[in-house]
XYZ file of C-alpha atoms in Angstrom:
530
model
C 107.304 -24.894 -28.271
C 103.611 -25.601 -27.748
C 100.825 -24.437 -29.967
C 97.135 -24.336 -28.969
C 94.743 -25.355 -31.715
C 91.866 -23.131 -32.780
C 88.559 -24.509 -31.459
C 85.562 -25.295 -33.593
C 83.658 -22.292 -34.829
C 80.604 -23.107 -32.779
C 82.454 -23.459 -29.486
C 81.278 -21.172 -26.731
C 84.550 -19.732 -25.443
C 83.352 -17.998 -22.291
C 80.932 -20.267 -20.502
C 81.252 -23.678 -22.131
C 83.620 -26.260 -20.665
C 86.779 -25.924 -22.787
C 87.334 -28.858 -25.076
C 90.678 -30.627 -25.408
C 92.485 -29.286 -28.480
C 92.642 -31.661 -31.408
C 96.430 -31.482 -31.482
C 96.957 -31.503 -27.733
C 99.113 -34.635 -28.024
C 101.431 -32.824 -30.394
C 101.286 -29.716 -28.199
C 102.277 -31.689 -25.115
C 105.105 -33.295 -27.051
C 106.357 -29.849 -27.993
C 106.078 -28.777 -24.371
C 108.307 -31.734 -23.620
C 110.893 -30.315 -26.000
C 110.895 -27.073 -24.037
C 111.037 -28.600 -20.592
C 113.169 -31.679 -21.103
C 116.181 -29.395 -20.823
C 115.268 -28.738 -17.185
C 114.894 -32.449 -16.420
C 118.007 -33.597 -18.227
C 120.240 -30.557 -17.990
C 122.753 -32.219 -15.700
C 122.984 -35.300 -17.894
C 123.558 -33.161 -20.975
C 126.439 -31.400 -19.296
C 128.128 -34.672 -18.288
C 127.591 -36.706 -21.447
C 128.566 -35.687 -24.928
C 125.646 -35.681 -27.338
C 125.921 -38.564 -29.842
C 125.522 -37.896 -33.552
C 123.336 -39.488 -36.185
C 120.641 -42.085 -35.376
C 121.817 -42.401 -31.772
C 121.166 -38.697 -31.160
C 117.675 -38.928 -32.651
C 116.865 -41.973 -30.544
C 118.086 -40.256 -27.382
C 116.026 -37.173 -28.180
C 112.890 -39.250 -28.764
C 113.475 -41.083 -25.491
C 113.745 -37.805 -23.593
C 110.544 -36.497 -25.171
C 108.780 -39.782 -24.434
C 109.806 -39.611 -20.793
C 108.578 -36.047 -20.344
C 105.388 -36.805 -22.282
C 104.752 -39.761 -20.005
C 105.202 -37.490 -17.027
C 102.706 -34.988 -18.430
C 100.230 -37.815 -19.021
C 100.572 -39.376 -15.584
C 100.822 -36.371 -13.261
C 100.092 -32.680 -13.011
C 103.205 -30.613 -13.808
C 103.261 -27.224 -12.153
C 103.958 -24.115 -14.194
C 103.823 -20.350 -13.796
C 103.350 -17.813 -16.576
C 106.262 -15.384 -16.453
C 105.354 -13.128 -19.350
C 102.786 -12.753 -22.144
C 104.184 -11.521 -25.462
C 101.847 -10.221 -28.176
C 102.935 -10.122 -31.825
C 101.346 -9.125 -35.108
C 98.913 -6.482 -33.781
C 99.902 -3.435 -35.785
C 96.494 -1.785 -35.236
C 94.824 -3.678 -32.392
C 95.781 -2.363 -28.973
C 97.615 -4.627 -26.546
C 95.214 -3.819 -23.718
C 92.290 -5.296 -25.664
C 94.042 -8.638 -26.160
C 95.321 -8.663 -22.574
C 91.850 -7.942 -21.199
C 90.467 -10.948 -23.071
C 93.057 -13.579 -22.131
C 95.597 -12.393 -19.533
C 93.728 -13.420 -16.384
C 92.768 -16.742 -17.936
C 96.347 -17.667 -18.802
C 97.929 -16.512 -15.546
C 95.403 -18.492 -13.507
C 96.577 -21.858 -14.926
C 98.565 -23.731 -12.209
C 99.786 -26.643 -14.383
C 100.966 -27.233 -17.935
C 97.831 -29.242 -18.650
C 95.615 -26.388 -17.416
C 97.651 -23.885 -19.402
C 97.129 -25.847 -22.620
C 93.377 -25.841 -22.060
C 93.430 -22.148 -21.143
C 95.368 -21.385 -24.345
C 92.672 -23.145 -26.371
C 89.925 -21.091 -24.747
C 91.973 -17.890 -25.138
C 92.357 -18.611 -28.860
C 88.606 -18.987 -29.187
C 87.983 -15.715 -27.334
C 90.291 -13.761 -29.634
C 88.708 -15.268 -32.725
C 85.297 -14.289 -31.368
C 86.349 -10.638 -31.638
C 85.976 -11.058 -35.413
C 88.938 -8.775 -36.165
C 91.651 -11.427 -36.707
C 92.139 -13.786 -39.635
C 94.301 -16.116 -37.534
C 95.297 -16.565 -33.897
C 98.126 -18.742 -32.585
C 99.285 -19.160 -28.984
C 102.608 -20.856 -28.209
C 104.440 -21.634 -24.980
C 108.157 -20.906 -24.680
C 110.461 -21.760 -21.820
C 110.855 -19.003 -19.246
C 114.163 -17.392 -18.178
C 116.839 -19.936 -17.126
C 117.138 -18.279 -13.717
C 113.381 -18.877 -13.120
C 112.791 -22.631 -13.438
C 109.218 -23.815 -13.768
C 108.118 -20.725 -15.717
C 106.955 -20.143 -19.266
C 106.441 -17.250 -21.648
C 103.163 -17.244 -23.553
C 103.488 -15.872 -27.087
C 100.278 -14.695 -28.776
C 100.584 -14.213 -32.533
C 97.653 -12.659 -34.385
C 97.033 -11.906 -38.036
C 94.758 -8.912 -38.357
C 92.002 -8.965 -40.955
C 93.443 -8.289 -44.389
C 90.203 -6.644 -45.468
C 88.566 -4.654 -42.663
C 85.432 -4.108 -44.770
C 82.931 -6.923 -45.332
C 79.448 -6.908 -46.794
C 76.439 -9.085 -47.511
C 73.434 -8.758 -49.774
C 70.445 -10.902 -50.653
C 66.781 -11.139 -51.523
C 64.675 -12.773 -48.822
C 61.073 -13.493 -47.951
C 60.177 -13.110 -44.288
C 57.010 -13.064 -42.198
C 57.899 -9.909 -40.312
C 57.650 -6.376 -41.682
C 58.467 -7.317 -45.262
C 57.172 -10.198 -47.363
C 59.953 -9.786 -49.938
C 62.955 -7.580 -49.435
C 66.359 -6.676 -50.773
C 68.729 -6.498 -47.816
C 72.368 -5.548 -47.505
C 74.900 -4.688 -44.840
C 78.457 -3.387 -44.520
C 80.860 -3.904 -41.620
C 83.969 -1.874 -40.847
C 86.188 -3.742 -38.408
C 88.668 -2.427 -35.876
C 88.830 1.139 -37.117
C 90.315 2.479 -33.874
C 92.074 -0.652 -32.635
C 89.644 -1.453 -29.826
C 87.990 -4.356 -31.647
C 85.233 -1.914 -32.586
C 82.885 -3.006 -35.353
C 80.874 -0.363 -37.200
C 78.018 -1.526 -39.370
C 75.468 -0.055 -41.721
C 72.466 -1.979 -42.985
C 69.539 -1.348 -45.253
C 66.449 -3.125 -46.545
C 63.955 -2.303 -49.249
C 60.747 -4.271 -49.547
C 58.593 -4.732 -52.603
C 55.680 -3.718 -50.395
C 57.321 -0.282 -49.833
C 58.932 -1.246 -46.573
C 62.302 0.404 -45.996
C 64.800 0.296 -43.176
C 68.256 1.790 -42.620
C 70.443 1.545 -39.568
C 73.947 2.268 -38.306
C 75.603 0.912 -35.212
C 78.815 0.240 -33.341
C 79.824 -2.518 -30.953
C 82.784 -2.715 -28.577
C 83.900 -6.029 -27.031
C 85.243 -4.141 -24.006
C 85.341 -0.541 -22.860
C 87.884 0.326 -20.172
C 87.103 -1.835 -17.116
C 83.600 -2.866 -18.238
C 83.818 -6.642 -18.850
C 80.738 -6.940 -21.059
C 80.434 -5.871 -24.722
C 78.677 -2.576 -25.417
C 76.494 -1.735 -28.396
C 74.724 1.358 -29.714
C 72.533 1.587 -32.785
C 70.346 4.134 -34.560
C 67.689 3.074 -37.046
C 64.976 4.535 -39.249
C 62.287 2.303 -40.691
C 58.950 2.478 -42.423
C 56.648 -0.548 -42.446
C 53.493 -0.840 -44.491
C 50.746 -2.856 -42.783
C 47.882 -1.427 -44.857
C 47.042 -4.794 -46.447
C 46.824 -6.503 -43.083
C 45.899 -3.956 -40.411
C 45.226 -0.632 -42.208
C 48.164 1.372 -40.896
C 51.676 2.420 -41.754
C 54.334 2.518 -39.085
C 57.350 4.829 -39.022
C 60.053 4.298 -36.429
C 63.059 6.378 -35.439
C 64.948 4.629 -32.689
C 68.064 4.371 -30.579
C 69.088 1.127 -28.912
C 71.840 0.489 -26.393
C 73.235 -2.888 -25.405
C 73.806 -2.797 -21.649
C 74.772 -6.422 -21.051
C 75.729 -9.124 -23.521
C 77.070 -12.551 -22.616
C 76.599 -16.013 -24.042
C 73.277 -16.536 -22.266
C 72.163 -13.064 -21.183
C 71.302 -9.909 -23.091
C 69.981 -6.627 -21.692
C 69.144 -3.671 -23.921
C 67.402 -0.321 -23.725
C 65.400 1.079 -26.646
C 64.096 4.593 -27.167
C 61.785 4.836 -30.181
C 59.641 7.543 -31.683
C 56.705 5.824 -33.376
C 54.129 7.230 -35.796
C 51.052 5.292 -36.966
C 49.107 6.638 -39.943
C 46.219 5.452 -42.121
C 46.448 6.896 -45.661
C 43.488 4.769 -46.754
C 41.177 6.285 -44.097
C 39.553 2.835 -43.913
C 41.005 1.585 -40.631
C 38.772 -0.196 -38.178
C 37.744 1.469 -34.939
C 40.406 -0.310 -32.851
C 43.171 0.797 -35.204
C 41.953 4.400 -35.425
C 42.183 4.730 -31.642
C 45.932 4.179 -31.786
C 46.836 6.363 -34.749
C 49.247 9.224 -34.072
C 52.722 9.478 -32.603
C 54.220 8.549 -29.264
C 57.564 7.868 -27.602
C 58.293 4.319 -26.538
C 60.926 3.705 -23.875
C 61.530 -0.011 -23.233
C 63.934 -2.256 -21.351
C 64.347 -5.788 -22.715
C 66.048 -8.816 -21.153
C 66.676 -12.083 -23.008
C 67.942 -15.363 -21.608
C 69.006 -17.921 -24.201
C 70.449 -21.435 -24.243
C 71.080 -23.201 -27.547
C 72.730 -26.622 -27.460
C 71.583 -27.783 -30.885
C 74.207 -29.069 -33.311
C 72.967 -26.800 -36.116
C 70.770 -23.739 -36.486
C 69.537 -24.605 -39.975
C 69.029 -28.360 -39.666
C 69.258 -29.537 -36.046
C 69.578 -33.284 -35.549
C 70.138 -33.321 -31.783
C 70.145 -30.993 -28.802
C 67.797 -28.499 -27.239
C 67.254 -24.747 -27.031
C 65.371 -22.356 -24.762
C 64.756 -18.630 -24.920
C 62.906 -16.295 -22.586
C 62.351 -12.644 -23.484
C 60.923 -10.060 -21.074
C 60.158 -6.469 -22.056
C 58.834 -3.558 -20.007
C 57.563 -0.704 -22.176
C 56.738 2.870 -21.275
C 59.375 3.458 -18.606
C 59.190 7.238 -18.956
C 55.930 7.647 -20.857
C 52.634 8.873 -19.499
C 50.545 8.292 -22.619
C 49.217 4.791 -23.049
C 52.380 2.840 -23.889
C 53.033 1.130 -20.585
C 53.033 -2.629 -21.042
C 54.738 -5.864 -20.035
C 55.559 -8.424 -22.725
C 56.800 -11.963 -22.065
C 57.764 -14.702 -24.534
C 58.989 -18.275 -24.141
C 60.379 -20.609 -26.789
C 61.456 -24.237 -26.228
C 63.003 -26.474 -28.912
C 64.275 -30.037 -29.036
C 65.814 -32.277 -31.703
C 66.133 -36.065 -31.590
C 68.052 -38.168 -34.172
C 66.124 -41.183 -35.481
C 69.057 -43.178 -36.855
C 68.057 -43.627 -40.514
C 68.507 -41.423 -43.605
C 70.066 -38.769 -41.334
C 66.542 -38.105 -40.119
C 65.658 -36.104 -37.030
C 62.500 -35.028 -35.285
C 62.344 -31.377 -34.232
C 59.609 -30.155 -31.904
C 58.973 -26.700 -30.521
C 56.560 -24.798 -28.316
C 56.246 -21.025 -28.039
C 54.000 -18.832 -25.902
C 53.646 -15.124 -25.259
C 51.531 -12.636 -23.355
C 51.334 -8.838 -23.344
C 49.540 -6.848 -20.640
C 48.998 -3.079 -20.336
C 50.537 -1.461 -17.260
C 48.157 1.241 -16.142
C 45.381 1.865 -13.659
C 42.568 -0.493 -14.605
C 45.012 -2.183 -16.954
C 42.753 -5.090 -17.913
C 40.279 -2.614 -19.355
C 43.030 -0.714 -21.212
C 44.300 -1.472 -24.701
C 47.711 -2.926 -25.494
C 49.727 -1.308 -28.337
C 48.774 -2.918 -31.654
C 52.359 -3.069 -33.075
C 53.591 -4.889 -29.946
C 50.927 -7.605 -29.937
C 51.526 -11.148 -31.169
C 50.787 -12.247 -34.722
C 50.834 -15.669 -36.373
C 51.301 -16.638 -40.005
C 54.005 -16.302 -42.617
C 56.330 -18.422 -44.717
C 59.503 -18.733 -42.663
C 60.692 -22.076 -41.322
C 59.673 -22.654 -37.689
C 62.770 -24.844 -37.193
C 65.457 -22.245 -37.917
C 64.217 -19.308 -35.893
C 64.576 -19.100 -32.123
C 62.768 -15.869 -31.392
C 59.542 -16.663 -29.629
C 56.397 -17.645 -31.480
C 56.965 -19.584 -34.686
C 55.381 -18.968 -38.040
C 52.208 -20.812 -39.022
C 52.851 -22.270 -42.468
C 49.966 -22.092 -44.912
C 48.616 -18.827 -43.494
C 49.330 -15.339 -44.759
C 51.417 -12.935 -42.666
C 49.194 -11.702 -39.804
C 46.523 -13.983 -41.204
C 45.293 -15.509 -37.930
C 43.446 -14.183 -34.922
C 40.989 -11.473 -33.905
C 39.736 -9.194 -36.686
C 37.495 -6.167 -37.000
C 35.631 -4.769 -40.054
C 37.230 -1.816 -41.759
C 35.373 1.415 -42.306
C 33.645 1.597 -45.669
C 34.950 4.519 -47.702
C 32.813 5.016 -50.846
C 34.835 5.419 -54.017
C 34.275 8.561 -56.073
C 34.309 6.494 -59.284
C 32.128 3.667 -58.033
C 28.768 4.312 -56.477
C 28.361 0.714 -55.273
C 28.138 1.105 -51.481
C 27.647 -2.638 -50.945
C 31.329 -3.480 -51.580
C 32.970 -5.391 -48.728
C 35.592 -3.189 -47.025
C 37.614 -6.106 -45.663
C 38.871 -6.693 -42.122
C 41.834 -5.607 -40.018
C 43.901 -8.201 -38.181
C 44.375 -6.905 -34.642
C 46.791 -9.452 -33.189
C 46.483 -11.092 -29.789
C 47.508 -10.467 -26.187
C 47.932 -14.202 -25.542
C 49.410 -16.511 -28.174
C 50.627 -20.109 -28.340
C 52.248 -21.959 -31.241
C 53.763 -25.409 -31.682
C 55.349 -27.453 -34.430
C 56.759 -30.891 -35.220
C 59.154 -31.313 -38.130
C 60.641 -34.551 -39.492
C 63.688 -33.927 -41.706
C 65.356 -36.621 -43.805
C 67.884 -37.076 -46.594
C 66.695 -37.669 -50.143
C 67.722 -40.916 -51.913
C 69.998 -39.390 -54.574
C 73.640 -38.854 -53.581
C 73.686 -35.638 -55.621
C 71.056 -34.144 -53.303
C 72.786 -35.371 -50.158
C 76.114 -33.861 -51.198
C 74.420 -30.509 -51.877
C 72.582 -30.536 -48.536
C 69.193 -30.717 -50.239
C 66.782 -32.600 -47.997
C 63.100 -33.150 -47.423
C 60.826 -32.675 -44.446
C 57.289 -33.296 -43.267
C 55.731 -30.926 -40.765
C 52.756 -30.151 -38.591
C 52.184 -26.648 -37.188
C 49.482 -25.294 -34.895
C 48.743 -22.049 -33.090
C 46.155 -19.735 -31.634
C 45.901 -16.236 -30.196
C 43.217 -14.230 -28.398
C 42.647 -10.734 -27.102
C 42.667 -10.160 -23.327
C 42.826 -6.366 -23.004
C 39.854 -3.992 -23.023
C 37.894 -6.384 -20.816
C 38.085 -9.317 -23.234
C 39.701 -11.486 -20.540
C 36.226 -11.949 -19.027
C 35.234 -13.975 -22.092
C 38.381 -16.132 -22.095
C 38.004 -19.886 -21.615
C 40.773 -22.492 -21.811
C 38.546 -25.191 -23.386
C 37.479 -22.780 -26.114
C 41.053 -21.571 -26.629
C 42.218 -25.161 -27.044
C 39.415 -26.126 -29.411
C 40.017 -23.170 -31.763
C 43.671 -23.919 -32.543
C 44.533 -23.488 -36.219
C 46.690 -26.228 -37.751
C 48.542 -27.103 -40.937
C 50.305 -30.221 -42.251
C 52.574 -30.597 -45.227
C 55.777 -31.762 -46.894
C 58.541 -29.878 -48.599
C 62.073 -29.696 -49.990
C 64.801 -27.443 -48.624
C 67.608 -26.196 -50.885
C 70.427 -24.467 -48.973
C 72.792 -22.217 -50.938
C 75.499 -19.757 -49.958
C 73.325 -16.795 -50.903
C 69.926 -17.841 -49.539
C 67.911 -20.763 -48.258
C 65.029 -21.899 -50.471
C 62.102 -23.788 -49.010
C 59.319 -25.193 -51.198
C 56.376 -26.571 -49.186
C 53.001 -28.031 -49.925
C 50.715 -26.883 -47.090
C 47.339 -28.412 -46.290
C 45.130 -26.414 -43.955
C 43.680 -28.732 -41.329
C 41.727 -26.134 -39.385
C 41.086 -22.402 -39.616
C 38.560 -19.873 -38.341
C 36.049 -17.902 -40.365
C 38.130 -14.791 -41.017
C 41.572 -16.411 -41.157
C 43.644 -15.989 -44.291
C 44.914 -19.523 -45.005
C 45.177 -21.445 -48.239
C 46.078 -25.020 -49.184
C 48.769 -25.156 -51.860
C 52.430 -24.605 -52.739
C 54.347 -22.062 -50.669
C 57.828 -20.663 -51.402
C 60.230 -19.085 -48.935
C 63.628 -17.446 -49.473
C 65.559 -16.644 -46.334
C 69.051 -15.875 -45.135
C 71.396 -18.894 -44.980
C 72.694 -17.755 -41.573
């Protein structure tokens, strides 16, 4: 009987070239046990089987002969039947849809072993099984050259899983308590239901529920639907609060491609009544209908600390498909990463370049305004190495602390008659943005640190963004854009744990503009370990 080994967790089961199982030698030897009867059946009938050591030696010789045949030539085979065991809840048609065509297409034993390895990976990717094992049995005696494939699965002992943690991020929340629950395979279709929530210390909240199906009837691609409600407080940065009620639908999802549709009701308010003129123009509510396509390749050996490989992501979004009120726009982002090992102290050099542009889609679009929440922003504390989502953070600068600004409206206080107080400025974001980084990671000298995964790094980050809409493109100049790049250098220590990833950096501001919010000093970041 042959058994296909489970692939590595990071193997790409659908598009990547299937790797040879680690125990393929043993598997082929077991195949020999199944099929040596066909090759030596006549001899077994004529000669009486010896007992003791002679029998064992004869058996090993038979297996060696068949194994040598498998190693030297392609041995034809045909799958007669596929037997599924252990799926008390999961439906047979789900498992068959994932692996049946793959297994039946194998013309030789060698191909079938590789196909079984890929099939094992596909079933594990469903995330509803604790274990998957595929074995090959000899087919019916009256059908020589056939095999029965036996798929044994162990369904998840606990269908409910959850996570929780406290993180610092550069997006909507600076610090947040986040948690999620997953309910797996409730109806036997590999369906995964999830609920998530986040509460930020800056009064940012978010709740969401969703469901994903690996397959639905004859549709070969996974399907996803999600509803979410969030409230984000940008008063400190841009003088508005944002409330979102949205529905999202995953239309296409493969290893490299993702297509989704989002329908969102958005409300922008200014409780402070101090927003700048550009922000006040966009206050109110509207309905955003957007189609988003993402193409992604990630061949790095690790997401958290890459030492070799490359990654690329392109994201295109068309907003305002059904709207007639000022939310028509096109948004494009690119992100390129590369990691090169240096050969000492487990060191590696990571470099990355990100760029993005957003343009209004309307008559006289270059004189129109792009939506403020959809513009690009730079700044924040997150590691630029880990994320692969477009523009990277700019260490040393506050969230939304870079780029075009506008003075806020002065609102005199009833208790303070001093009208000369500075009202501050709103960060407006940019329609064109570019960021880049270089990061040198290395092991620390102490073995205790190396065993715990604690390592150091030195980094250099740079970025810039400008406004192009509302006629500002007429003032744009590449030499000026290049000369006004903000930049930061620094060193730090990274402490990975199972609950969160801690990053302690010393950031030195090399260059910043007049109204940027950057500061030289120690910077802490707590983020998800995944």
